[in-house]
Short mmCIF file of C-alpha atoms and ligand atoms in Angstrom, two decimals:
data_model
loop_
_atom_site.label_atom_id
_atom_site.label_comp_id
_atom_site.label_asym_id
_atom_site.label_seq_id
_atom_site.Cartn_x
_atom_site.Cartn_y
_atom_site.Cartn_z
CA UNK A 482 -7.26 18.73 21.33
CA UNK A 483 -5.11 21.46 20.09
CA UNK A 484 -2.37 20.40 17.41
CA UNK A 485 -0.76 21.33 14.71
CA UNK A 486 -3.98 20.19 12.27
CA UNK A 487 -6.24 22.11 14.29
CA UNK A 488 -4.38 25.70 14.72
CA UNK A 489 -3.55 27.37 11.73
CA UNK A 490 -1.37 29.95 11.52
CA UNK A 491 -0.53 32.01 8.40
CA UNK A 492 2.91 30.01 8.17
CA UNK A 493 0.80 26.89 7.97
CA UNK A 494 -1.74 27.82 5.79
CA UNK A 495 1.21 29.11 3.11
CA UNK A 496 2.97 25.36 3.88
CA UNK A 497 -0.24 23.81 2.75
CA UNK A 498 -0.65 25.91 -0.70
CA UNK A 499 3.07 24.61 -1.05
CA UNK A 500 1.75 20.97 -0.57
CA UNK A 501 -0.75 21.17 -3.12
CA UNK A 502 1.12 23.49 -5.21
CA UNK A 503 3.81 20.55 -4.49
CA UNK A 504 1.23 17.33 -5.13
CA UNK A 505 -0.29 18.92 -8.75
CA UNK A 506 3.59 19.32 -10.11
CA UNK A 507 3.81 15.63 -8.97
CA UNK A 508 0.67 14.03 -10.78
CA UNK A 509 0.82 16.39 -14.04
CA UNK A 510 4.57 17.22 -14.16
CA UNK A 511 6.30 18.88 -16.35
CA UNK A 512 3.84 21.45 -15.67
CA UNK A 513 3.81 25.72 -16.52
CA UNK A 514 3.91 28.04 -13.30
CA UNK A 515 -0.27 29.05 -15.34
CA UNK A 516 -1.38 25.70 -15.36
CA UNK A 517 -0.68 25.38 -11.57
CA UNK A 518 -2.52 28.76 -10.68
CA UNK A 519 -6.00 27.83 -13.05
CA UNK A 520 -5.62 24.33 -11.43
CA UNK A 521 -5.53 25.53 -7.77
CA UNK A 522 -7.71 28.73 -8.77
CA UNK A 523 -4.70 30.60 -6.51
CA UNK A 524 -3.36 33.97 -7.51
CA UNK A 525 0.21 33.65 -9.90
CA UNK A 526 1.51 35.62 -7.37
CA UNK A 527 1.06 32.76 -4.67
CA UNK A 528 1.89 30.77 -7.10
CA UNK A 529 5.50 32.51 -7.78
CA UNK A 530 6.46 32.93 -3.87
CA UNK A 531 5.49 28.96 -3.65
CA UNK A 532 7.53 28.09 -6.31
CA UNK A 533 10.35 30.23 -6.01
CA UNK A 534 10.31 28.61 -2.32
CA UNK A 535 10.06 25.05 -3.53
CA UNK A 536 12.87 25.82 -6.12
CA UNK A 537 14.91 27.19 -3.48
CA UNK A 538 15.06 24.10 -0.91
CA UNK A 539 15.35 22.10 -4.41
CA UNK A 540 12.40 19.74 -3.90
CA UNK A 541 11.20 21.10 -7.50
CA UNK A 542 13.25 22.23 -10.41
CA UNK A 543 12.70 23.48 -14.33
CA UNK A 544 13.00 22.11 -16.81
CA UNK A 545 12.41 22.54 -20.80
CA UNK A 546 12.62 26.20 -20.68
CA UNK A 547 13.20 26.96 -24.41
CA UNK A 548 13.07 29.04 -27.32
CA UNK A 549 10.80 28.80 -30.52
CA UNK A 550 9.98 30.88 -33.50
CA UNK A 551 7.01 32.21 -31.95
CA UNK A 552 8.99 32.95 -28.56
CA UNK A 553 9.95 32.02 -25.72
CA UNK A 554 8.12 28.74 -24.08
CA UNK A 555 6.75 28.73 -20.53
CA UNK A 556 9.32 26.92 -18.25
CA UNK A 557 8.02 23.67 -16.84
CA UNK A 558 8.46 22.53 -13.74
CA UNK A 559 8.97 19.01 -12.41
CA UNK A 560 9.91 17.55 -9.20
CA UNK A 561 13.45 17.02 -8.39
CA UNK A 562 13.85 13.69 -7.61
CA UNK A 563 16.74 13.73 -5.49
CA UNK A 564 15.73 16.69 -3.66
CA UNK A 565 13.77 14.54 -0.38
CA UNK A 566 13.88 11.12 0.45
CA UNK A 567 11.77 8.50 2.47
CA UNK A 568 12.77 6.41 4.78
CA UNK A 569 10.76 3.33 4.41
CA UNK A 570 10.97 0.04 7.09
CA UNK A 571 8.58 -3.01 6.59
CA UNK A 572 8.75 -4.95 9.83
CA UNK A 573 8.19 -8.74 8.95
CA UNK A 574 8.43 -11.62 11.57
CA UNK A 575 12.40 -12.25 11.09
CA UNK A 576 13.30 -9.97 8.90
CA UNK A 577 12.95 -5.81 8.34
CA UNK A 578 13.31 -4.20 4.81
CA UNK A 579 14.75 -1.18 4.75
CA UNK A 580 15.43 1.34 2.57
CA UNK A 581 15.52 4.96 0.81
CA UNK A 582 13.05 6.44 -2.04
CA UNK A 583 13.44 9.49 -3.63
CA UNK A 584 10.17 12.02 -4.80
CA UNK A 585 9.84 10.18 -8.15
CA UNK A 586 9.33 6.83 -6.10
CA UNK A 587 13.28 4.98 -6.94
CA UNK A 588 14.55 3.05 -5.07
CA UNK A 589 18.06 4.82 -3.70
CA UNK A 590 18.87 2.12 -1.46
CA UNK A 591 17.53 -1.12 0.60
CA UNK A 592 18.87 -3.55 2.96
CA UNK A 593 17.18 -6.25 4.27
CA UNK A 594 17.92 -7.21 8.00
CA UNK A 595 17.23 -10.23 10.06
CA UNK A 596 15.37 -10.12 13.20
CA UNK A 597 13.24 -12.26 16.21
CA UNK A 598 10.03 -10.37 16.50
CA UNK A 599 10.66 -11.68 20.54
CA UNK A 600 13.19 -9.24 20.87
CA UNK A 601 10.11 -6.85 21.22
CA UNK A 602 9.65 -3.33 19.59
CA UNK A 603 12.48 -1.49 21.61
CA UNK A 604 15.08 -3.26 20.48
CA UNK A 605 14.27 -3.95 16.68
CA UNK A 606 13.93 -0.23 16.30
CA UNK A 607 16.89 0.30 17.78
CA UNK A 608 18.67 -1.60 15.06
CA UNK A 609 16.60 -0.29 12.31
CA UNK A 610 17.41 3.30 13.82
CA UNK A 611 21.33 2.05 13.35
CA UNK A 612 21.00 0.33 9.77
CA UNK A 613 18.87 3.93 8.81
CA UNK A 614 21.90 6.17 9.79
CA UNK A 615 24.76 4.01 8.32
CA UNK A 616 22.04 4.10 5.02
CA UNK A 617 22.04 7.82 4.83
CA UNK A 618 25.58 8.61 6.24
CA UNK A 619 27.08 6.39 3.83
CA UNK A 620 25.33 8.22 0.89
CA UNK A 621 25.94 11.44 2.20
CA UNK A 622 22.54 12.47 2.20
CA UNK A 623 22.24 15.61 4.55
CA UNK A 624 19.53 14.92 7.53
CA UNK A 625 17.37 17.79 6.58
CA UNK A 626 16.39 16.12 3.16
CA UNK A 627 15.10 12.91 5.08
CA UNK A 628 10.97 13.84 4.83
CA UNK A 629 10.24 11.48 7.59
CA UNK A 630 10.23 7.63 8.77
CA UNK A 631 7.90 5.14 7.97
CA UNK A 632 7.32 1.65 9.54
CA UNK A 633 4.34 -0.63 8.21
CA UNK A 634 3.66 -3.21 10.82
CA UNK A 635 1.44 -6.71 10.08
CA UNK A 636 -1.64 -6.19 12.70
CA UNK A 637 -3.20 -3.66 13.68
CA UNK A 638 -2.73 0.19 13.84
CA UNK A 639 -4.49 3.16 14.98
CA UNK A 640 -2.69 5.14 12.61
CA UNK A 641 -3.71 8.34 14.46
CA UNK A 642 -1.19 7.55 17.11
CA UNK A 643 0.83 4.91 16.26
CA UNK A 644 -0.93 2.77 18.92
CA UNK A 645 -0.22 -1.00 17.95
CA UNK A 646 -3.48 -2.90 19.04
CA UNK A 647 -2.68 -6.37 18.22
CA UNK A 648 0.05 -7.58 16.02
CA UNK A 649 -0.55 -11.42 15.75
CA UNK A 650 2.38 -12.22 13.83
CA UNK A 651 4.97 -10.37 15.68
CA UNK A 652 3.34 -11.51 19.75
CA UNK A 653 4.17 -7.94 20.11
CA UNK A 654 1.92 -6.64 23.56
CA UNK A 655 -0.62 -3.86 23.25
CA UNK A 656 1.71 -0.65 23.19
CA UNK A 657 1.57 2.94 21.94
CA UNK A 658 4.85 2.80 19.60
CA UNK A 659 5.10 6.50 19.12
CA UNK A 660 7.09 8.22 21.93
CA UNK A 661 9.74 5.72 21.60
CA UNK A 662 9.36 5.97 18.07
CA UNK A 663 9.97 9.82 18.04
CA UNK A 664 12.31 9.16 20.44
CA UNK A 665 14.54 7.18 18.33
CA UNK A 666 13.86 9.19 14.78
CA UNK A 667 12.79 12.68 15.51
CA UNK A 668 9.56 14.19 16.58
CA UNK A 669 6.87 14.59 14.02
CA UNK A 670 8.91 12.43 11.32
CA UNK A 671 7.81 9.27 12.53
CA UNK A 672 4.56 7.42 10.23
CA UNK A 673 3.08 4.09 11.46
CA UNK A 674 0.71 1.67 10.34
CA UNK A 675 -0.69 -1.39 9.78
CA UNK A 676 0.77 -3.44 6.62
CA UNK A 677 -2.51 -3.93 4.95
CA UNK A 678 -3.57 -0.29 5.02
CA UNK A 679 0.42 0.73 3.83
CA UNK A 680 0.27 -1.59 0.94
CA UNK A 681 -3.38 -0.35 -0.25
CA UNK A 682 -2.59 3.30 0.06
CA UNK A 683 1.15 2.74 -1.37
CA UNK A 684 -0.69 1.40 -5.05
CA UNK A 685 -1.78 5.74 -4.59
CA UNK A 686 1.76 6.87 -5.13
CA UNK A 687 3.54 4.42 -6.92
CA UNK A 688 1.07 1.79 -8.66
CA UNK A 689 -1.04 2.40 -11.68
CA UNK A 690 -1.74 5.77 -12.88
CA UNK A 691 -5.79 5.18 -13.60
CA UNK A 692 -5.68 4.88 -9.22
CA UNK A 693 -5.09 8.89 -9.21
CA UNK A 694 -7.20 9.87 -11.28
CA UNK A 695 -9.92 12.52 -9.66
CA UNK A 696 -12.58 11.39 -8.33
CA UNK A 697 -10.50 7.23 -7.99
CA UNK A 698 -11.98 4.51 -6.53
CA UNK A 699 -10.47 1.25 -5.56
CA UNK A 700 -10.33 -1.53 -3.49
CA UNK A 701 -6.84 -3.16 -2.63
CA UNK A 702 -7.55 -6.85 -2.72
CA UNK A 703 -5.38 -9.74 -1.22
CA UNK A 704 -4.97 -13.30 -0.77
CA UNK A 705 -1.94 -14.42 0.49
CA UNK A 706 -1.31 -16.10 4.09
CA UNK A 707 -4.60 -13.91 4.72
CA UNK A 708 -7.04 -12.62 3.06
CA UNK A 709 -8.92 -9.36 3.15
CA UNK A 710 -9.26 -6.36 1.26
CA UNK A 711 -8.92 -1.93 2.00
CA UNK A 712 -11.22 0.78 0.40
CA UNK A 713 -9.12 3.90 -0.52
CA UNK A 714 -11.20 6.48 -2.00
CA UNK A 715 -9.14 9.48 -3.80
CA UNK A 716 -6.03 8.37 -2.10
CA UNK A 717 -7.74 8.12 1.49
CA UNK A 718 -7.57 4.75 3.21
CA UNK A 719 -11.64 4.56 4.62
CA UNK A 720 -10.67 2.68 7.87
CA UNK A 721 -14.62 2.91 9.31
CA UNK A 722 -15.38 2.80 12.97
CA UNK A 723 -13.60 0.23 14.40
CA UNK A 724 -10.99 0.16 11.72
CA UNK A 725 -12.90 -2.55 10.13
CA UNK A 726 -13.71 -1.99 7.11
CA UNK A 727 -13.06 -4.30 3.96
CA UNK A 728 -12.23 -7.83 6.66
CA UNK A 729 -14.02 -9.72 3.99
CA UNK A 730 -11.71 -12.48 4.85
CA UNK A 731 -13.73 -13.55 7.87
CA UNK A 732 -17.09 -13.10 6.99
CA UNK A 733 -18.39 -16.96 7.27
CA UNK A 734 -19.96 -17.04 3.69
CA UNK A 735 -19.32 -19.83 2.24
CA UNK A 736 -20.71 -23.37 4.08
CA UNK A 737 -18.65 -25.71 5.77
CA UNK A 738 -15.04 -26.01 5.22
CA UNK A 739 -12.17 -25.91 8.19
CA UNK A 740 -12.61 -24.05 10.99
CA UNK A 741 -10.97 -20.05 10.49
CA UNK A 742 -8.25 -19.01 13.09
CA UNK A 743 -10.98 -16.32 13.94
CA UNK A 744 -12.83 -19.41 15.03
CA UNK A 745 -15.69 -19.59 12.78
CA UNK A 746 -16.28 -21.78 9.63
CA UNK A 747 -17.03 -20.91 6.13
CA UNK A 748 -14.91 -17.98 5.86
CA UNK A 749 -13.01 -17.03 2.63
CA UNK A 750 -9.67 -17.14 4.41
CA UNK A 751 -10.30 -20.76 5.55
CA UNK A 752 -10.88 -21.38 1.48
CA UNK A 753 -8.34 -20.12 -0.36
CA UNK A 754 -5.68 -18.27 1.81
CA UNK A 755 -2.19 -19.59 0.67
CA UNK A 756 -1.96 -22.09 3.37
CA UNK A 757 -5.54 -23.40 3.07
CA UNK A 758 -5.00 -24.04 -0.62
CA UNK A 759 -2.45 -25.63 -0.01
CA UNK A 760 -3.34 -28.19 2.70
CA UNK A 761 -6.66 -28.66 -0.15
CA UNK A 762 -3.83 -29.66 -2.75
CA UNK A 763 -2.27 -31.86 -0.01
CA UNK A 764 -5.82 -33.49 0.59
CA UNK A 765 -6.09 -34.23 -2.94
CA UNK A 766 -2.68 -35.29 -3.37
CA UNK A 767 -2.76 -37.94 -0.44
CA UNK A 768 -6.06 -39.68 -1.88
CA UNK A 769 -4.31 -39.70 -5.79
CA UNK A 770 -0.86 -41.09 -3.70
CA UNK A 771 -0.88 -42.54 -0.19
CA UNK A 772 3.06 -43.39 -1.10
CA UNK A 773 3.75 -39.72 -2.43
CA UNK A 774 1.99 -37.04 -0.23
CA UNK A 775 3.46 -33.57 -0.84
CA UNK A 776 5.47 -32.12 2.22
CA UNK A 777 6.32 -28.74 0.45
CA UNK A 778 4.48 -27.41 -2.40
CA UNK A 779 6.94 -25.21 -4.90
CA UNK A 780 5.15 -21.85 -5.93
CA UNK A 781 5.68 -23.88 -9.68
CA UNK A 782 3.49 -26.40 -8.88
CA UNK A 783 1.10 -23.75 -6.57
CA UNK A 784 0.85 -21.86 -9.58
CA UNK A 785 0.00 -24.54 -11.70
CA UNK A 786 -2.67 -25.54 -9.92
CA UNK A 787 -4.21 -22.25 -9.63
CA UNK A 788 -4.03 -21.98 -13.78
CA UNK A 789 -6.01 -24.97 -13.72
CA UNK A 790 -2.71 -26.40 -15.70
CA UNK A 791 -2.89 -29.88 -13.01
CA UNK A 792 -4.19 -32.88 -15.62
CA UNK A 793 -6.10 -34.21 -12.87
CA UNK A 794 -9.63 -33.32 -12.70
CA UNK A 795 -9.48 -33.29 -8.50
CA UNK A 796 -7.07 -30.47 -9.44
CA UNK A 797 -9.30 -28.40 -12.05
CA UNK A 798 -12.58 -29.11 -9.91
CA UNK A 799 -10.24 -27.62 -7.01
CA UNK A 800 -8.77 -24.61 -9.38
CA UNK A 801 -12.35 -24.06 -10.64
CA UNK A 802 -13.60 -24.08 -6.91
CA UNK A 803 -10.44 -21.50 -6.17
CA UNK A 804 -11.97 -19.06 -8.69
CA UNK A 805 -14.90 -18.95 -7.94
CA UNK A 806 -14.38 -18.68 -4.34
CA UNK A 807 -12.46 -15.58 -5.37
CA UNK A 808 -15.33 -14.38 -7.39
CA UNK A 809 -17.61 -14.70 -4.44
CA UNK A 810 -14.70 -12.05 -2.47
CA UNK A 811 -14.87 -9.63 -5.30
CA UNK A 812 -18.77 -10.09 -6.03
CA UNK A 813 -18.87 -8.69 -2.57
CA UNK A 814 -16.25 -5.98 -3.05
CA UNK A 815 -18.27 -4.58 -6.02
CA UNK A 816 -21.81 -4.63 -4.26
CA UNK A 817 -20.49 -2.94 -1.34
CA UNK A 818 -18.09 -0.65 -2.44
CA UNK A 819 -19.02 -0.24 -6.70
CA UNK A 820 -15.20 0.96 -6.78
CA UNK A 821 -13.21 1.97 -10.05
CA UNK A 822 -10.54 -0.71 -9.51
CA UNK A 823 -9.88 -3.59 -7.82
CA UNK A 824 -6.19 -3.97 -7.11
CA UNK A 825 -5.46 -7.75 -6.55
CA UNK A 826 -2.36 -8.59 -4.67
CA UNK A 827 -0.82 -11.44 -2.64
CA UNK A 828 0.68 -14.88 -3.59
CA UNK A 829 -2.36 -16.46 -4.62
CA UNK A 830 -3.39 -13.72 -7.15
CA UNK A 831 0.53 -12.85 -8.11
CA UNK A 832 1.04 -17.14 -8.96
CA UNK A 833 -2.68 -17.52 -10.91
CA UNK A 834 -2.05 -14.27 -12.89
CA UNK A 835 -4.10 -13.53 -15.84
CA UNK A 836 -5.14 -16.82 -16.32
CA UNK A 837 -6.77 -16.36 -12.66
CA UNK A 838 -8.49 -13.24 -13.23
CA UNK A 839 -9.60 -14.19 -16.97
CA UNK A 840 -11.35 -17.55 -14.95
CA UNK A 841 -12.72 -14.60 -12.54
CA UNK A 842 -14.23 -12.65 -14.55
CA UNK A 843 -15.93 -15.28 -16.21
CA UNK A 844 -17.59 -15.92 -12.75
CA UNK A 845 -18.64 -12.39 -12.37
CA UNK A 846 -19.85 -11.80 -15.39
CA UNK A 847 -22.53 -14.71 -14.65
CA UNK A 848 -23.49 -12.71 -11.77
CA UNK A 849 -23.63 -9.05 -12.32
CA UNK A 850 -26.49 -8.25 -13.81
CA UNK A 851 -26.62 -5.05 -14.54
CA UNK A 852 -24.60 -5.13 -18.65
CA UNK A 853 -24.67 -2.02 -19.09
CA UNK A 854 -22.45 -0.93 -16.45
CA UNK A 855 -19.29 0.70 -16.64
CA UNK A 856 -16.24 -1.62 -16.19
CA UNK A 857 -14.54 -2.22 -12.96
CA UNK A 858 -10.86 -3.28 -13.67
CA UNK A 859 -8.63 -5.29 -12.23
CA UNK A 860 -5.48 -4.66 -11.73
CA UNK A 861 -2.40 -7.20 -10.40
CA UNK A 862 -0.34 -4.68 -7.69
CA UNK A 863 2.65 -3.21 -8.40
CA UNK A 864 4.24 -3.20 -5.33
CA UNK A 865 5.86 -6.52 -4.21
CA UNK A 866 5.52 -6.49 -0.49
CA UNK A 867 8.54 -6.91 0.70
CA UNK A 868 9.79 -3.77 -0.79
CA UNK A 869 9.57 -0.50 1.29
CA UNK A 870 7.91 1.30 -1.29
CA UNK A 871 4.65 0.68 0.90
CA UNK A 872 6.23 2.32 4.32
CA UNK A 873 7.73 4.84 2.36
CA UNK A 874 4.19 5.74 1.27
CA UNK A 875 2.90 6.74 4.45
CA UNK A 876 6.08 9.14 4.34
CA UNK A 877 5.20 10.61 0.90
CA UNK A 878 0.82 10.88 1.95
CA UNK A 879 2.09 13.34 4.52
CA UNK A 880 4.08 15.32 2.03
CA UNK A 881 1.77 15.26 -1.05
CA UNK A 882 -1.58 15.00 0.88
CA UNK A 883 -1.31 16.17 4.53
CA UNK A 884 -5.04 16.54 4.88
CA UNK A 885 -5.65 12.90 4.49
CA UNK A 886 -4.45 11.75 8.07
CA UNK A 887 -2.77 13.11 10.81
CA UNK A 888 -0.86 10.86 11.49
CA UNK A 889 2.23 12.44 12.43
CA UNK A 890 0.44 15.04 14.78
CA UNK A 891 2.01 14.56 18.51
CA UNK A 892 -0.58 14.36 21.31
CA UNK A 893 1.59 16.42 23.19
CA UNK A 894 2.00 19.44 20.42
CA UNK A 895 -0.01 22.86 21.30
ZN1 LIG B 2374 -12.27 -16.27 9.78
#
């Protein structure tokens, strides 16, 4: 397959020097024109034609440049915030978010609009392509500083290209999104995937800075109306063979319990998803009240329960159960994976906060046996789902980190 990844030509291989060139400013910023050539070991004459060329199409800029007693101070560089945006979309079941981040990850802009997901792909893109250009016209943001488009879908995504296998929640059909996609926002600008994978690899860009570190490790952990986890290793999603990797909600481990909506019992989901805590409080609640069962649980009372802050003991045995069902999931994450960090996000973990992962940790730390080994933290996300700061990532992975995925490489290029 011949594409853009797999030809280089000179003008490529100087675009990529400005990536990393581009990605370093980013992480250590403000940074000296020196520092950048020792860290990427090129020549400071590279160095000064990428810079002056990043200065001149503004997506970097100095700063500090000043005067001591000793002399005059390298000039740092940082990245100009304003200077490219992303276009970020997070397709829900009736509703889109939309919106605009610059290069420092702020929020310019969002708009949230509703939608059937019956109206099918066509149309809902349609409209978002519609909302996107009354976003940026409005603003007066010139076309050529939009870095690209990108859409995180629940289901799943062949990221590669933009194929859309099965997206439960939306009844959507089987369809390769992308040439309507580029159709509607520009060849090559276009960035698709699945919501999961967006949200893990968006805690990369904008979520705590221990996740960049060289060498980072971590597992993006959730439990919301699912649950199921994503290994991203030095900013790359690992998505395995069949795009697999990290379902721990539906491995049957625990016994009994409901039956799963994949079909089998005794998986984690079927324990302590959002809804099937819930319908466990309802249980409970019916046998304390048959004249006051609960038809709809506040997130108060949800989070309550989680904190083990319900006076009845049905309540902490179930809260105790909740945690350690929990523990089991990330017992699992750290024997298979040993990562860094483990990112926990989603209703369940957002509502039992600290108090949650304090009741955790005592679990694990039953468990692990090995002392002496180095921490593994946990960390609650930083990115609230129904932001766009998680499409927008896929946007910002191309521009920092092309070599992670090519996933804006047409089929059809070459
Ligand atoms: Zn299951």
């Amino acid at each position: 397959m011949r594409t853009a990844q797999t030809i280089r030509m000179p003008g490529q291989i100087r675009e990529s020097n400005a990536r990393e060139v581009l990605r370093l400013i980013r992480d250590h910023q403000p940074i000296s024109r020196l520092s950048l050539a020792r860290k990427t070991k090129m020549s400071t004459a590279t160095i000064t034609r990428v810079v002056n060329d990043l200065l001149e199409q503004k997506v970097v800029e100095e700063v500090g440049a000043a005067y001591s007693t000793r002399g005059r101070k390298p000039v740092l560089l940082r990245v100009s915030p304003g200077g490219r945006i992303a276009f970020g979309a997070t397709v829900l079941h009736k509703k889109v978010n939309i919106g605009l981040v610059d290069l420092e990850g702020k929020l310019i802009c969002k708009e949230q609009i509703s939608i059937r997901s019956e109206q099918g792909p066509r149309a809902i893109f349609e409209t978002i392509k519609e909302v996107a250009d009354n976003l940026i016209i409005s603003r007066n943001i010139s076309a050529s500083k939009i870095l690209g488009y990108g859409f995180a879908l629940p289901g799943f995504v062949r990221s590669g290209n933009g194929f859309v296998e099965a997206t439960v929640s939306l009844g959507w059909e089987p369809a390769n999104l992308k040439p309507m996609l580029e159709e509607l926002f520009g060849r090559g600008k276009v960035y698709l995937d699945g919501l999961t994978e967006t949200m893990a690899q968006a805690e990369y860009y904008f979520g705590s800075a221990e996740l960049r570190t060289p060498g980072s490790s971590y597992v993006y952990f959730f439990a919301d109306e699912g649950v199921g986890a994503a290994l991203v290793v030095e900013g790359k999603l690992f998505r395995g063979h069949n795009y697999d990797v990290g379902d721990i909600g539906h491995i049957p481990m625990l016994s009994g319990g409901p039956i799963c909506r994949c079909g089998n019992r005794g998986c984690l989901e079927a324990f302590v998803s959002k809804p099937a805590i819930l319908a466990r409080m309802s249980a409970i609640q019916r046998q304390l009240s048959e004249d006051e069962p609960w038809t709809d649980v506040s997130d108060e009372i949800f989070a309550k329960l989680i904190r083990g802050e319900l006076r009845e003991p049905q309540f902490q045995r179930l809260s105790e159960d909740i945690a350690r069902e929990l523990a089991w999931g990330m017992l699992m994450i750290i024997k298979c994976y040993d990562p860094q960090a483990i990112v926990v996000a989603g209703d369940v973990f957002k509502l039992g906060g600290d108090k949650l992962i304090e009741r955790i940790r005592d679990n694990l730390n039953n468990w692990i046996l090995h002392k002496h080994n180095r921490e593994i933290s946990i960390v609650m996300s930083q990115i609230d789902p129904s932001t766009v700061y998680a499409a927008s990532a896929l946007v910002y992975q191309n521009f920092f980190n092309p070599s992670l995925e090519p996933a804006a490489v047409s089929e059809e290029q070459g």
